[in-house]
PDB file of C-alpha atoms in Angstrom:
ATOM      1  CA  MET A   1     -23.207  40.073  -7.613  1.00 73.00           C
ATOM      2  CA  VAL A   2     -22.101  43.179  -9.612  1.00 90.00           C
ATOM      3  CA  LEU A   3     -18.638  43.606 -11.282  1.00 97.00           C
ATOM      4  CA  SER A   4     -18.141  47.234 -10.406  1.00 98.00           C
ATOM      5  CA  ALA A   5     -15.657  48.930 -12.394  1.00 98.00           C
ATOM      6  CA  SER A   6     -12.769  48.977  -9.766  1.00 98.00           C
ATOM      7  CA  ASP A   7     -13.668  44.759  -9.999  1.00 98.00           C
ATOM      8  CA  LYS A   8     -13.098  44.278 -13.713  1.00 98.00           C
ATOM      9  CA  THR A   9      -9.705  46.288 -13.668  1.00 98.00           C
ATOM     10  CA  ASN A  10      -8.641  44.527 -10.445  1.00 98.00           C
ATOM     11  CA  VAL A  11      -9.349  40.758 -12.108  1.00 98.00           C
ATOM     12  CA  LYS A  12      -8.239  41.724 -15.603  1.00 98.00           C
ATOM     13  CA  GLY A  13      -4.794  43.097 -13.938  1.00 98.00           C
ATOM     14  CA  VAL A  14      -4.943  39.758 -12.374  1.00 98.00           C
ATOM     15  CA  PHE A  15      -4.529  37.665 -15.728  1.00 98.00           C
ATOM     16  CA  SER A  16      -2.810  40.483 -17.475  1.00 97.00           C
ATOM     17  CA  LYS A  17       0.307  38.777 -14.787  1.00 96.00           C
ATOM     18  CA  ILE A  18      -1.077  34.975 -14.786  1.00 96.00           C
ATOM     19  CA  GLY A  19      -0.083  35.603 -18.390  1.00 90.00           C
ATOM     20  CA  GLY A  20       0.957  32.293 -20.051  1.00 93.00           C
ATOM     21  CA  HIS A  21       0.700  30.092 -16.499  1.00 97.00           C
ATOM     22  CA  ALA A  22      -2.741  30.010 -16.619  1.00 96.00           C
ATOM     23  CA  GLU A  23      -3.148  26.311 -18.546  1.00 96.00           C
ATOM     24  CA  GLU A  24      -0.645  25.549 -15.235  1.00 97.00           C
ATOM     25  CA  TYR A  25      -3.073  27.552 -12.735  1.00 98.00           C
ATOM     26  CA  GLY A  26      -6.199  25.549 -13.741  1.00 98.00           C
ATOM     27  CA  ALA A  27      -4.004  21.803 -13.671  1.00 98.00           C
ATOM     28  CA  GLU A  28      -3.146  22.863  -9.762  1.00 98.00           C
ATOM     29  CA  THR A  29      -6.733  24.618  -8.760  1.00 98.00           C
ATOM     30  CA  LEU A  30      -8.124  21.448 -10.120  1.00 98.00           C
ATOM     31  CA  GLU A  31      -4.860  19.304  -8.713  1.00 98.00           C
ATOM     32  CA  ARG A  32      -6.019  21.186  -5.263  1.00 98.00           C
ATOM     33  CA  MET A  33      -9.878  20.918  -5.466  1.00 97.00           C
ATOM     34  CA  PHE A  34      -9.795  16.536  -6.257  1.00 96.00           C
ATOM     35  CA  ALA A  35      -7.101  16.647  -3.518  1.00 96.00           C
ATOM     36  CA  ALA A  36      -9.180  19.207  -0.501  1.00 96.00           C
ATOM     37  CA  TYR A  37     -12.286  18.015  -1.190  1.00 94.00           C
ATOM     38  CA  PRO A  38     -12.372  14.297  -2.760  1.00 91.00           C
ATOM     39  CA  GLN A  39     -15.879  14.177  -3.221  1.00 91.00           C
ATOM     40  CA  THR A  40     -15.060  16.411  -6.117  1.00 93.00           C
ATOM     41  CA  LYS A  41     -12.929  13.465  -8.136  1.00 94.00           C
ATOM     42  CA  THR A  42     -17.082  11.433  -8.295  1.00 89.00           C
ATOM     43  CA  TYR A  43     -17.586  13.671 -11.034  1.00 91.00           C
ATOM     44  CA  PHE A  44     -14.375  12.289 -12.951  1.00 93.00           C
ATOM     45  CA  PRO A  45     -14.713   8.215 -12.775  1.00 90.00           C
ATOM     46  CA  HIS A  46     -13.544   8.274 -16.233  1.00 93.00           C
ATOM     47  CA  PHE A  47     -10.466  10.442 -15.645  1.00 95.00           C
ATOM     48  CA  ASP A  48      -6.461   9.315 -14.130  1.00 96.00           C
ATOM     49  CA  LEU A  49      -6.330  11.660 -11.017  1.00 95.00           C
ATOM     50  CA  SER A  50      -2.578  11.269 -10.102  1.00 94.00           C
ATOM     51  CA  HIS A  51      -0.652  13.800  -9.645  1.00 92.00           C
ATOM     52  CA  GLY A  52       0.701  14.646 -13.224  1.00 92.00           C
ATOM     53  CA  SER A  53      -2.260  13.376 -15.103  1.00 96.00           C
ATOM     54  CA  ALA A  54      -2.043  14.363 -18.893  1.00 97.00           C
ATOM     55  CA  GLN A  55      -5.625  14.360 -18.208  1.00 98.00           C
ATOM     56  CA  ILE A  56      -5.815  16.715 -15.589  1.00 98.00           C
ATOM     57  CA  LYS A  57      -3.201  19.211 -17.725  1.00 98.00           C
ATOM     58  CA  ALA A  58      -5.654  19.056 -20.403  1.00 98.00           C
ATOM     59  CA  HIS A  59      -8.447  19.531 -17.914  1.00 98.00           C
ATOM     60  CA  GLY A  60      -7.055  22.785 -16.750  1.00 98.00           C
ATOM     61  CA  LYS A  61      -6.308  23.789 -19.370  1.00 97.00           C
ATOM     62  CA  LYS A  62      -9.731  23.879 -20.893  1.00 97.00           C
ATOM     63  CA  VAL A  63     -10.456  25.413 -17.220  1.00 98.00           C
ATOM     64  CA  ALA A  64      -8.339  28.257 -17.509  1.00 98.00           C
ATOM     65  CA  ALA A  65      -9.756  28.539 -21.134  1.00 97.00           C
ATOM     66  CA  ALA A  66     -12.740  29.543 -20.067  1.00 98.00           C
ATOM     67  CA  LEU A  67     -11.687  31.547 -17.222  1.00 98.00           C
ATOM     68  CA  VAL A  68      -9.554  33.377 -19.659  1.00 98.00           C
ATOM     69  CA  GLU A  69     -12.764  33.850 -21.948  1.00 98.00           C
ATOM     70  CA  ALA A  70     -14.780  35.572 -18.871  1.00 98.00           C
ATOM     71  CA  VAL A  71     -12.095  37.855 -18.428  1.00 98.00           C
ATOM     72  CA  ASN A  72     -12.037  39.057 -22.009  1.00 98.00           C
ATOM     73  CA  HIS A  73     -15.528  39.270 -22.105  1.00 98.00           C
ATOM     74  CA  ILE A  74     -16.434  40.448 -17.962  1.00 98.00           C
ATOM     75  CA  ASP A  75     -19.252  42.749 -19.197  1.00 98.00           C
ATOM     76  CA  ASP A  76     -20.710  39.786 -20.523  1.00 98.00           C
ATOM     77  CA  ILE A  77     -19.733  36.057 -18.474  1.00 98.00           C
ATOM     78  CA  ALA A  78     -23.087  34.971 -19.810  1.00 97.00           C
ATOM     79  CA  GLY A  79     -22.786  35.508 -23.142  1.00 98.00           C
ATOM     80  CA  ALA A  80     -19.150  34.686 -23.677  1.00 98.00           C
ATOM     81  CA  LEU A  81     -19.838  31.087 -21.224  1.00 98.00           C
ATOM     82  CA  SER A  82     -23.877  30.500 -22.784  1.00 97.00           C
ATOM     83  CA  LYS A  83     -22.388  27.498 -24.782  1.00 97.00           C
ATOM     84  CA  LEU A  84     -21.096  26.398 -21.347  1.00 97.00           C
ATOM     85  CA  SER A  85     -23.844  26.956 -19.966  1.00 96.00           C
ATOM     86  CA  ASP A  86     -25.924  24.919 -21.936  1.00 96.00           C
ATOM     87  CA  LEU A  87     -22.915  22.333 -21.768  1.00 96.00           C
ATOM     88  CA  HIS A  88     -23.303  22.060 -17.688  1.00 94.00           C
ATOM     89  CA  ALA A  89     -27.175  22.364 -17.443  1.00 93.00           C
ATOM     90  CA  GLN A  90     -27.797  19.726 -19.942  1.00 92.00           C
ATOM     91  CA  LYS A  91     -25.066  17.318 -19.626  1.00 92.00           C
ATOM     92  CA  LEU A  92     -22.419  17.838 -16.898  1.00 92.00           C
ATOM     93  CA  ARG A  93     -24.613  18.838 -13.865  1.00 88.00           C
ATOM     94  CA  VAL A  94     -21.918  19.395 -11.803  1.00 92.00           C
ATOM     95  CA  ASP A  95     -23.917  20.720  -8.155  1.00 89.00           C
ATOM     96  CA  PRO A  96     -23.213  24.147  -7.954  1.00 92.00           C
ATOM     97  CA  VAL A  97     -22.188  24.014  -4.638  1.00 91.00           C
ATOM     98  CA  ASN A  98     -18.303  22.550  -6.252  1.00 94.00           C
ATOM     99  CA  PHE A  99     -18.078  26.069  -8.146  1.00 96.00           C
ATOM    100  CA  LYS A 100     -17.500  27.533  -4.967  1.00 97.00           C
ATOM    101  CA  LEU A 101     -14.862  24.817  -4.205  1.00 97.00           C
ATOM    102  CA  LEU A 102     -13.138  25.062  -7.347  1.00 98.00           C
ATOM    103  CA  GLY A 103     -13.058  29.251  -6.745  1.00 98.00           C
ATOM    104  CA  HIS A 104     -11.866  28.817  -3.614  1.00 98.00           C
ATOM    105  CA  CYS A 105      -8.369  26.238  -4.395  1.00 98.00           C
ATOM    106  CA  PHE A 106      -7.982  29.485  -7.683  1.00 98.00           C
ATOM    107  CA  LEU A 107      -7.764  31.743  -4.715  1.00 98.00           C
ATOM    108  CA  VAL A 108      -5.306  28.895  -3.395  1.00 98.00           C
ATOM    109  CA  VAL A 109      -3.390  29.102  -6.288  1.00 98.00           C
ATOM    110  CA  MET A 110      -3.425  32.715  -6.620  1.00 98.00           C
ATOM    111  CA  ALA A 111      -2.165  33.008  -3.259  1.00 98.00           C
ATOM    112  CA  ILE A 112       0.678  30.889  -4.158  1.00 98.00           C
ATOM    113  CA  HIS A 113       2.383  31.900  -7.326  1.00 98.00           C
ATOM    114  CA  HIS A 114       1.052  35.612  -7.016  1.00 97.00           C
ATOM    115  CA  PRO A 115       1.256  36.340  -3.289  1.00 97.00           C
ATOM    116  CA  SER A 116       1.475  40.195  -3.495  1.00 97.00           C
ATOM    117  CA  VAL A 117      -0.485  40.777  -6.449  1.00 97.00           C
ATOM    118  CA  LEU A 118      -3.833  39.334  -4.289  1.00 98.00           C
ATOM    119  CA  THR A 119      -4.027  42.346  -2.195  1.00 98.00           C
ATOM    120  CA  PRO A 120      -7.113  42.130  -0.361  1.00 98.00           C
ATOM    121  CA  GLU A 121      -8.745  44.121  -2.873  1.00 98.00           C
ATOM    122  CA  VAL A 122      -7.925  41.752  -5.848  1.00 98.00           C
ATOM    123  CA  HIS A 123      -8.642  39.125  -3.849  1.00 98.00           C
ATOM    124  CA  ALA A 124     -12.380  40.850  -3.287  1.00 98.00           C
ATOM    125  CA  SER A 125     -12.360  41.454  -6.493  1.00 98.00           C
ATOM    126  CA  LEU A 126     -11.687  37.891  -8.075  1.00 98.00           C
ATOM    127  CA  ASP A 127     -13.832  36.419  -5.407  1.00 98.00           C
ATOM    128  CA  LYS A 128     -16.472  38.144  -6.611  1.00 98.00           C
ATOM    129  CA  PHE A 129     -15.913  37.541 -10.373  1.00 98.00           C
ATOM    130  CA  LEU A 130     -15.490  33.740  -9.656  1.00 98.00           C
ATOM    131  CA  CYS A 131     -18.918  33.832  -8.155  1.00 98.00           C
ATOM    132  CA  ALA A 132     -20.108  35.309 -11.275  1.00 98.00           C
ATOM    133  CA  VAL A 133     -18.643  32.707 -13.640  1.00 98.00           C
ATOM    134  CA  GLY A 134     -19.907  29.715 -11.547  1.00 97.00           C
ATOM    135  CA  SER A 135     -23.301  31.219 -11.253  1.00 97.00           C
ATOM    136  CA  VAL A 136     -23.369  31.378 -15.012  1.00 97.00           C
ATOM    137  CA  LEU A 137     -22.226  28.251 -15.771  1.00 97.00           C
ATOM    138  CA  THR A 138     -25.080  27.066 -13.109  1.00 95.00           C
ATOM    139  CA  ALA A 139     -27.602  29.513 -14.317  1.00 96.00           C
ATOM    140  CA  LYS A 140     -29.874  27.574 -16.756  1.00 94.00           C
ATOM    141  CA  TYR A 141     -29.682  23.911 -14.318  1.00 93.00           C
ATOM    142  CA  ARG A 142     -33.825  25.214 -14.044  1.00 92.00           C
TER     143      ARG A 142
ATOM    144  CA  MET B   1     -14.669  11.992  17.675  1.00 80.00           C
ATOM    145  CA  VAL B   2     -12.129  13.517  14.509  1.00 91.00           C
ATOM    146  CA  HIS B   3     -10.437  10.769  13.165  1.00 96.00           C
ATOM    147  CA  TRP B   4      -6.525  12.351  12.506  1.00 98.00           C
ATOM    148  CA  THR B   5      -3.703  10.287  10.957  1.00 98.00           C
ATOM    149  CA  ALA B   6      -0.391  10.991  12.113  1.00 98.00           C
ATOM    150  CA  GLU B   7       0.537  12.937   8.428  1.00 98.00           C
ATOM    151  CA  GLU B   8      -2.666  15.209   8.926  1.00 98.00           C
ATOM    152  CA  LYS B   9      -1.596  16.132  12.711  1.00 98.00           C
ATOM    153  CA  GLN B  10       2.231  16.310  11.446  1.00 98.00           C
ATOM    154  CA  LEU B  11       1.500  19.058   8.488  1.00 98.00           C
ATOM    155  CA  ILE B  12      -1.260  21.369  10.910  1.00 98.00           C
ATOM    156  CA  THR B  13       1.573  21.254  13.884  1.00 97.00           C
ATOM    157  CA  SER B  14       4.293  21.777  11.353  1.00 96.00           C
ATOM    158  CA  VAL B  15       2.382  24.800   9.643  1.00 97.00           C
ATOM    159  CA  TRP B  16       0.997  26.173  13.089  1.00 97.00           C
ATOM    160  CA  GLY B  17       4.699  26.062  14.339  1.00 96.00           C
ATOM    161  CA  LYS B  18       6.053  28.735  12.389  1.00 96.00           C
ATOM    162  CA  VAL B  19       3.029  30.797  12.063  1.00 96.00           C
ATOM    163  CA  ASN B  20       2.951  34.376  13.598  1.00 94.00           C
ATOM    164  CA  MET B  21      -0.028  35.050  15.023  1.00 92.00           C
ATOM    165  CA  GLU B  22      -0.163  38.795  15.103  1.00 93.00           C
ATOM    166  CA  GLU B  23       0.285  39.079  11.495  1.00 95.00           C
ATOM    167  CA  CYS B  24      -1.687  36.557   9.984  1.00 97.00           C
ATOM    168  CA  GLY B  25      -4.650  36.978  12.779  1.00 97.00           C
ATOM    169  CA  ALA B  26      -5.141  40.882  11.569  1.00 97.00           C
ATOM    170  CA  GLU B  27      -4.553  39.585   8.023  1.00 98.00           C
ATOM    171  CA  ALA B  28      -7.319  37.032   8.082  1.00 98.00           C
ATOM    172  CA  LEU B  29      -9.992  38.638   9.831  1.00 98.00           C
ATOM    173  CA  ALA B  30      -8.950  42.384   7.982  1.00 98.00           C
ATOM    174  CA  ARG B  31      -9.657  40.035   4.465  1.00 98.00           C
ATOM    175  CA  LEU B  32     -12.525  39.105   6.505  1.00 97.00           C
ATOM    176  CA  LEU B  33     -14.207  42.080   6.584  1.00 97.00           C
ATOM    177  CA  ILE B  34     -12.872  43.153   3.027  1.00 97.00           C
ATOM    178  CA  VAL B  35     -13.439  40.238   1.456  1.00 96.00           C
ATOM    179  CA  TYR B  36     -16.694  39.231   2.889  1.00 94.00           C
ATOM    180  CA  PRO B  37     -17.988  43.141   3.912  1.00 92.00           C
ATOM    181  CA  TRP B  38     -21.255  42.003   5.163  1.00 90.00           C
ATOM    182  CA  THR B  39     -19.128  41.141   7.683  1.00 92.00           C
ATOM    183  CA  GLN B  40     -18.556  43.793   9.260  1.00 93.00           C
ATOM    184  CA  ARG B  41     -22.028  44.216  11.094  1.00 87.00           C
ATOM    185  CA  PHE B  42     -20.394  42.090  13.612  1.00 91.00           C
ATOM    186  CA  PHE B  43     -18.205  45.366  13.991  1.00 95.00           C
ATOM    187  CA  ASP B  44     -20.076  48.307  14.665  1.00 91.00           C
ATOM    188  CA  ASN B  45     -17.896  49.424  17.440  1.00 95.00           C
ATOM    189  CA  PHE B  46     -14.425  49.160  15.633  1.00 97.00           C
ATOM    190  CA  GLY B  47     -14.025  52.080  14.685  1.00 96.00           C
ATOM    191  CA  ASN B  48     -13.075  53.132  11.011  1.00 97.00           C
ATOM    192  CA  LEU B  49     -13.939  50.449   8.843  1.00 97.00           C
ATOM    193  CA  SER B  50     -14.687  52.297   5.712  1.00 96.00           C
ATOM    194  CA  SER B  51     -11.917  50.780   3.299  1.00 97.00           C
ATOM    195  CA  PRO B  52     -10.029  48.083   3.108  1.00 97.00           C
ATOM    196  CA  THR B  53      -7.032  49.841   4.494  1.00 97.00           C
ATOM    197  CA  ALA B  54      -8.855  51.686   7.461  1.00 98.00           C
ATOM    198  CA  ILE B  55      -9.624  48.042   7.946  1.00 98.00           C
ATOM    199  CA  ILE B  56      -6.196  47.099   7.711  1.00 97.00           C
ATOM    200  CA  GLY B  57      -4.855  49.799   9.591  1.00 96.00           C
ATOM    201  CA  ASN B  58      -7.343  49.863  12.310  1.00 97.00           C
ATOM    202  CA  PRO B  59      -5.858  48.641  15.313  1.00 97.00           C
ATOM    203  CA  LYS B  60      -9.183  46.854  16.612  1.00 97.00           C
ATOM    204  CA  VAL B  61      -8.772  44.951  13.591  1.00 98.00           C
ATOM    205  CA  ARG B  62      -5.324  43.858  14.536  1.00 97.00           C
ATOM    206  CA  ALA B  63      -5.866  42.976  17.498  1.00 97.00           C
ATOM    207  CA  HIS B  64      -9.342  41.054  17.904  1.00 96.00           C
ATOM    208  CA  GLY B  65      -7.477  39.131  14.293  1.00 97.00           C
ATOM    209  CA  ARG B  66      -4.868  37.763  16.690  1.00 96.00           C
ATOM    210  CA  LYS B  67      -7.519  36.949  19.565  1.00 96.00           C
ATOM    211  CA  VAL B  68      -9.233  34.798  17.144  1.00 96.00           C
ATOM    212  CA  LEU B  69      -6.017  33.291  15.764  1.00 96.00           C
ATOM    213  CA  THR B  70      -4.959  32.719  18.869  1.00 96.00           C
ATOM    214  CA  SER B  71      -7.983  31.194  20.006  1.00 95.00           C
ATOM    215  CA  PHE B  72      -7.952  28.611  16.597  1.00 94.00           C
ATOM    216  CA  GLY B  73      -4.387  27.398  18.025  1.00 96.00           C
ATOM    217  CA  GLU B  74      -6.655  25.631  21.401  1.00 97.00           C
ATOM    218  CA  ALA B  75      -7.870  23.317  18.569  1.00 97.00           C
ATOM    219  CA  VAL B  76      -4.242  23.036  16.765  1.00 97.00           C
ATOM    220  CA  LYS B  77      -3.148  21.780  20.951  1.00 97.00           C
ATOM    221  CA  ASN B  78      -6.021  19.693  21.112  1.00 97.00           C
ATOM    222  CA  LEU B  79      -6.751  18.074  17.950  1.00 97.00           C
ATOM    223  CA  ASP B  80      -8.349  14.693  19.618  1.00 97.00           C
ATOM    224  CA  ASN B  81     -10.690  17.509  21.768  1.00 97.00           C
ATOM    225  CA  ILE B  82     -11.910  20.323  19.443  1.00 97.00           C
ATOM    226  CA  LYS B  83     -15.294  19.742  20.400  1.00 96.00           C
ATOM    227  CA  ALA B  84     -15.214  19.866  24.258  1.00 97.00           C
ATOM    228  CA  THR B  85     -12.130  22.811  23.844  1.00 97.00           C
ATOM    229  CA  PHE B  86     -14.439  25.449  22.349  1.00 97.00           C
ATOM    230  CA  SER B  87     -17.678  24.506  24.193  1.00 97.00           C
ATOM    231  CA  LYS B  88     -18.092  27.273  25.805  1.00 97.00           C
ATOM    232  CA  LEU B  89     -17.003  29.291  22.640  1.00 97.00           C
ATOM    233  CA  SER B  90     -19.995  28.096  20.920  1.00 96.00           C
ATOM    234  CA  GLU B  91     -22.032  29.151  23.734  1.00 96.00           C
ATOM    235  CA  LEU B  92     -20.998  32.133  23.704  1.00 96.00           C
ATOM    236  CA  HIS B  93     -21.100  32.728  20.074  1.00 95.00           C
ATOM    237  CA  CYS B  94     -25.112  32.010  19.659  1.00 90.00           C
ATOM    238  CA  GLU B  95     -26.443  33.474  22.980  1.00 91.00           C
ATOM    239  CA  LYS B  96     -23.961  36.191  23.480  1.00 92.00           C
ATOM    240  CA  LEU B  97     -22.601  36.738  19.590  1.00 92.00           C
ATOM    241  CA  HIS B  98     -24.869  36.363  17.436  1.00 89.00           C
ATOM    242  CA  VAL B  99     -23.077  35.071  14.636  1.00 91.00           C
ATOM    243  CA  ASP B 100     -24.526  32.889  11.842  1.00 87.00           C
ATOM    244  CA  PRO B 101     -21.747  30.335  12.035  1.00 91.00           C
ATOM    245  CA  GLU B 102     -21.664  30.172   7.752  1.00 91.00           C
ATOM    246  CA  ASN B 103     -19.033  33.254   9.323  1.00 92.00           C
ATOM    247  CA  PHE B 104     -16.952  30.279  10.797  1.00 95.00           C
ATOM    248  CA  ARG B 105     -16.893  28.883   7.393  1.00 96.00           C
ATOM    249  CA  LEU B 106     -15.803  32.255   5.396  1.00 96.00           C
ATOM    250  CA  LEU B 107     -12.860  32.717   8.293  1.00 97.00           C
ATOM    251  CA  GLY B 108     -11.485  29.090   7.853  1.00 98.00           C
ATOM    252  CA  ASP B 109     -11.482  30.167   3.767  1.00 98.00           C
ATOM    253  CA  ILE B 110     -10.087  32.819   4.314  1.00 98.00           C
ATOM    254  CA  LEU B 111      -6.829  31.627   6.087  1.00 98.00           C
ATOM    255  CA  ILE B 112      -6.417  28.748   4.727  1.00 98.00           C
ATOM    256  CA  ILE B 113      -5.209  31.519   1.420  1.00 98.00           C
ATOM    257  CA  VAL B 114      -3.379  33.772   3.563  1.00 98.00           C
ATOM    258  CA  LEU B 115      -1.501  30.670   4.934  1.00 98.00           C
ATOM    259  CA  ALA B 116      -1.158  30.142   1.409  1.00 98.00           C
ATOM    260  CA  SER B 117       0.331  33.333   0.703  1.00 98.00           C
ATOM    261  CA  HIS B 118       3.064  33.348   3.456  1.00 97.00           C
ATOM    262  CA  PHE B 119       4.154  29.442   2.642  1.00 97.00           C
ATOM    263  CA  ALA B 120       3.740  29.023  -1.313  1.00 97.00           C
ATOM    264  CA  ARG B 121       4.846  25.476  -2.357  1.00 96.00           C
ATOM    265  CA  ASP B 122       5.366  24.715   1.446  1.00 97.00           C
ATOM    266  CA  PHE B 123       1.681  24.315   1.345  1.00 98.00           C
ATOM    267  CA  THR B 124       1.048  21.669  -0.931  1.00 97.00           C
ATOM    268  CA  PRO B 125      -2.084  19.810  -1.845  1.00 97.00           C
ATOM    269  CA  ALA B 126      -1.737  17.194   0.541  1.00 97.00           C
ATOM    270  CA  CYS B 127      -1.535  20.708   3.862  1.00 98.00           C
ATOM    271  CA  GLN B 128      -4.146  22.050   2.381  1.00 98.00           C
ATOM    272  CA  PHE B 129      -6.163  18.555   2.942  1.00 98.00           C
ATOM    273  CA  ALA B 130      -5.621  18.849   6.370  1.00 98.00           C
ATOM    274  CA  TRP B 131      -6.280  22.155   7.196  1.00 98.00           C
ATOM    275  CA  GLN B 132      -9.286  22.427   5.349  1.00 98.00           C
ATOM    276  CA  LYS B 133     -10.249  19.814   7.034  1.00 98.00           C
ATOM    277  CA  LEU B 134      -9.437  21.318  10.781  1.00 98.00           C
ATOM    278  CA  VAL B 135     -11.444  24.103   9.827  1.00 98.00           C
ATOM    279  CA  SER B 136     -13.661  22.495   8.334  1.00 98.00           C
ATOM    280  CA  VAL B 137     -14.585  20.649  12.812  1.00 98.00           C
ATOM    281  CA  VAL B 138     -13.845  24.097  14.286  1.00 98.00           C
ATOM    282  CA  ALA B 139     -16.186  25.544  12.883  1.00 97.00           C
ATOM    283  CA  HIS B 140     -18.776  22.505  12.913  1.00 97.00           C
ATOM    284  CA  ALA B 141     -17.288  22.426  16.734  1.00 97.00           C
ATOM    285  CA  LEU B 142     -18.405  26.120  17.192  1.00 97.00           C
ATOM    286  CA  ALA B 143     -21.610  25.772  16.090  1.00 95.00           C
ATOM    287  CA  ARG B 144     -22.352  22.949  17.763  1.00 95.00           C
ATOM    288  CA  LYS B 145     -23.904  24.267  20.800  1.00 94.00           C
ATOM    289  CA  TYR B 146     -26.349  26.793  18.893  1.00 92.00           C
ATOM    290  CA  HIS B 147     -30.306  26.771  19.467  1.00 91.00           C
TER     291      HIS B 147
END
């Protein structure tokens, strides 16, 4: 899945509108993922996953930061997330299917907080971008 | 048989009660065709699908979106009997329409995003859970008679 020039513009546009809310949305994305897809909790047995948990907030911040990093280097997502890709392959080994679930929940959060930003075209671009991020993070799995 | 808690049923029916079939259906189908353009393969006779604007304004897309969502409503009305409710439709999608069941999953997720955009914070995580379960059960029921 290749990001076109307009996809990149759309994605950058979304993240500039999100601004300082990225961390908050990261946490909400995780919370929704854990609620909608309980099997995803199996990767976090060491976490307090209750609503408002400090650990979810902290982890949401990390996830958001990674997405922002990818957007800031959208012409070379693989390069920007190379270390994270190594981490997921060697240590975390999160099954690839879960990146789609996280991506879907991020789109839900966007729809809730910025419905007018998430036009069908932007939705398509953002979905492609999230797929690309997931692909990069699982690229070194085997 | 699927087990629904009383809370899940309530979350589903209360959201459904406020859904505008025409608008939501049209939007969900349009987004499916825009976000996953390969799904357009089933709609050669729909006329102009050449751009997001064309798709959104296409009257056949609107009409079909409404039809699909109305049918989805049958699941909401028959939560305890979804398999039987969609049995004939499942056969139809397999034998006549030749639709890969993966498309039901794609549409289900798109529907969730459309609901989220309309209901905002009212579409709570618990609400999303109930609806993810519903779209999954519907997709499963529609795929069940495939052979």
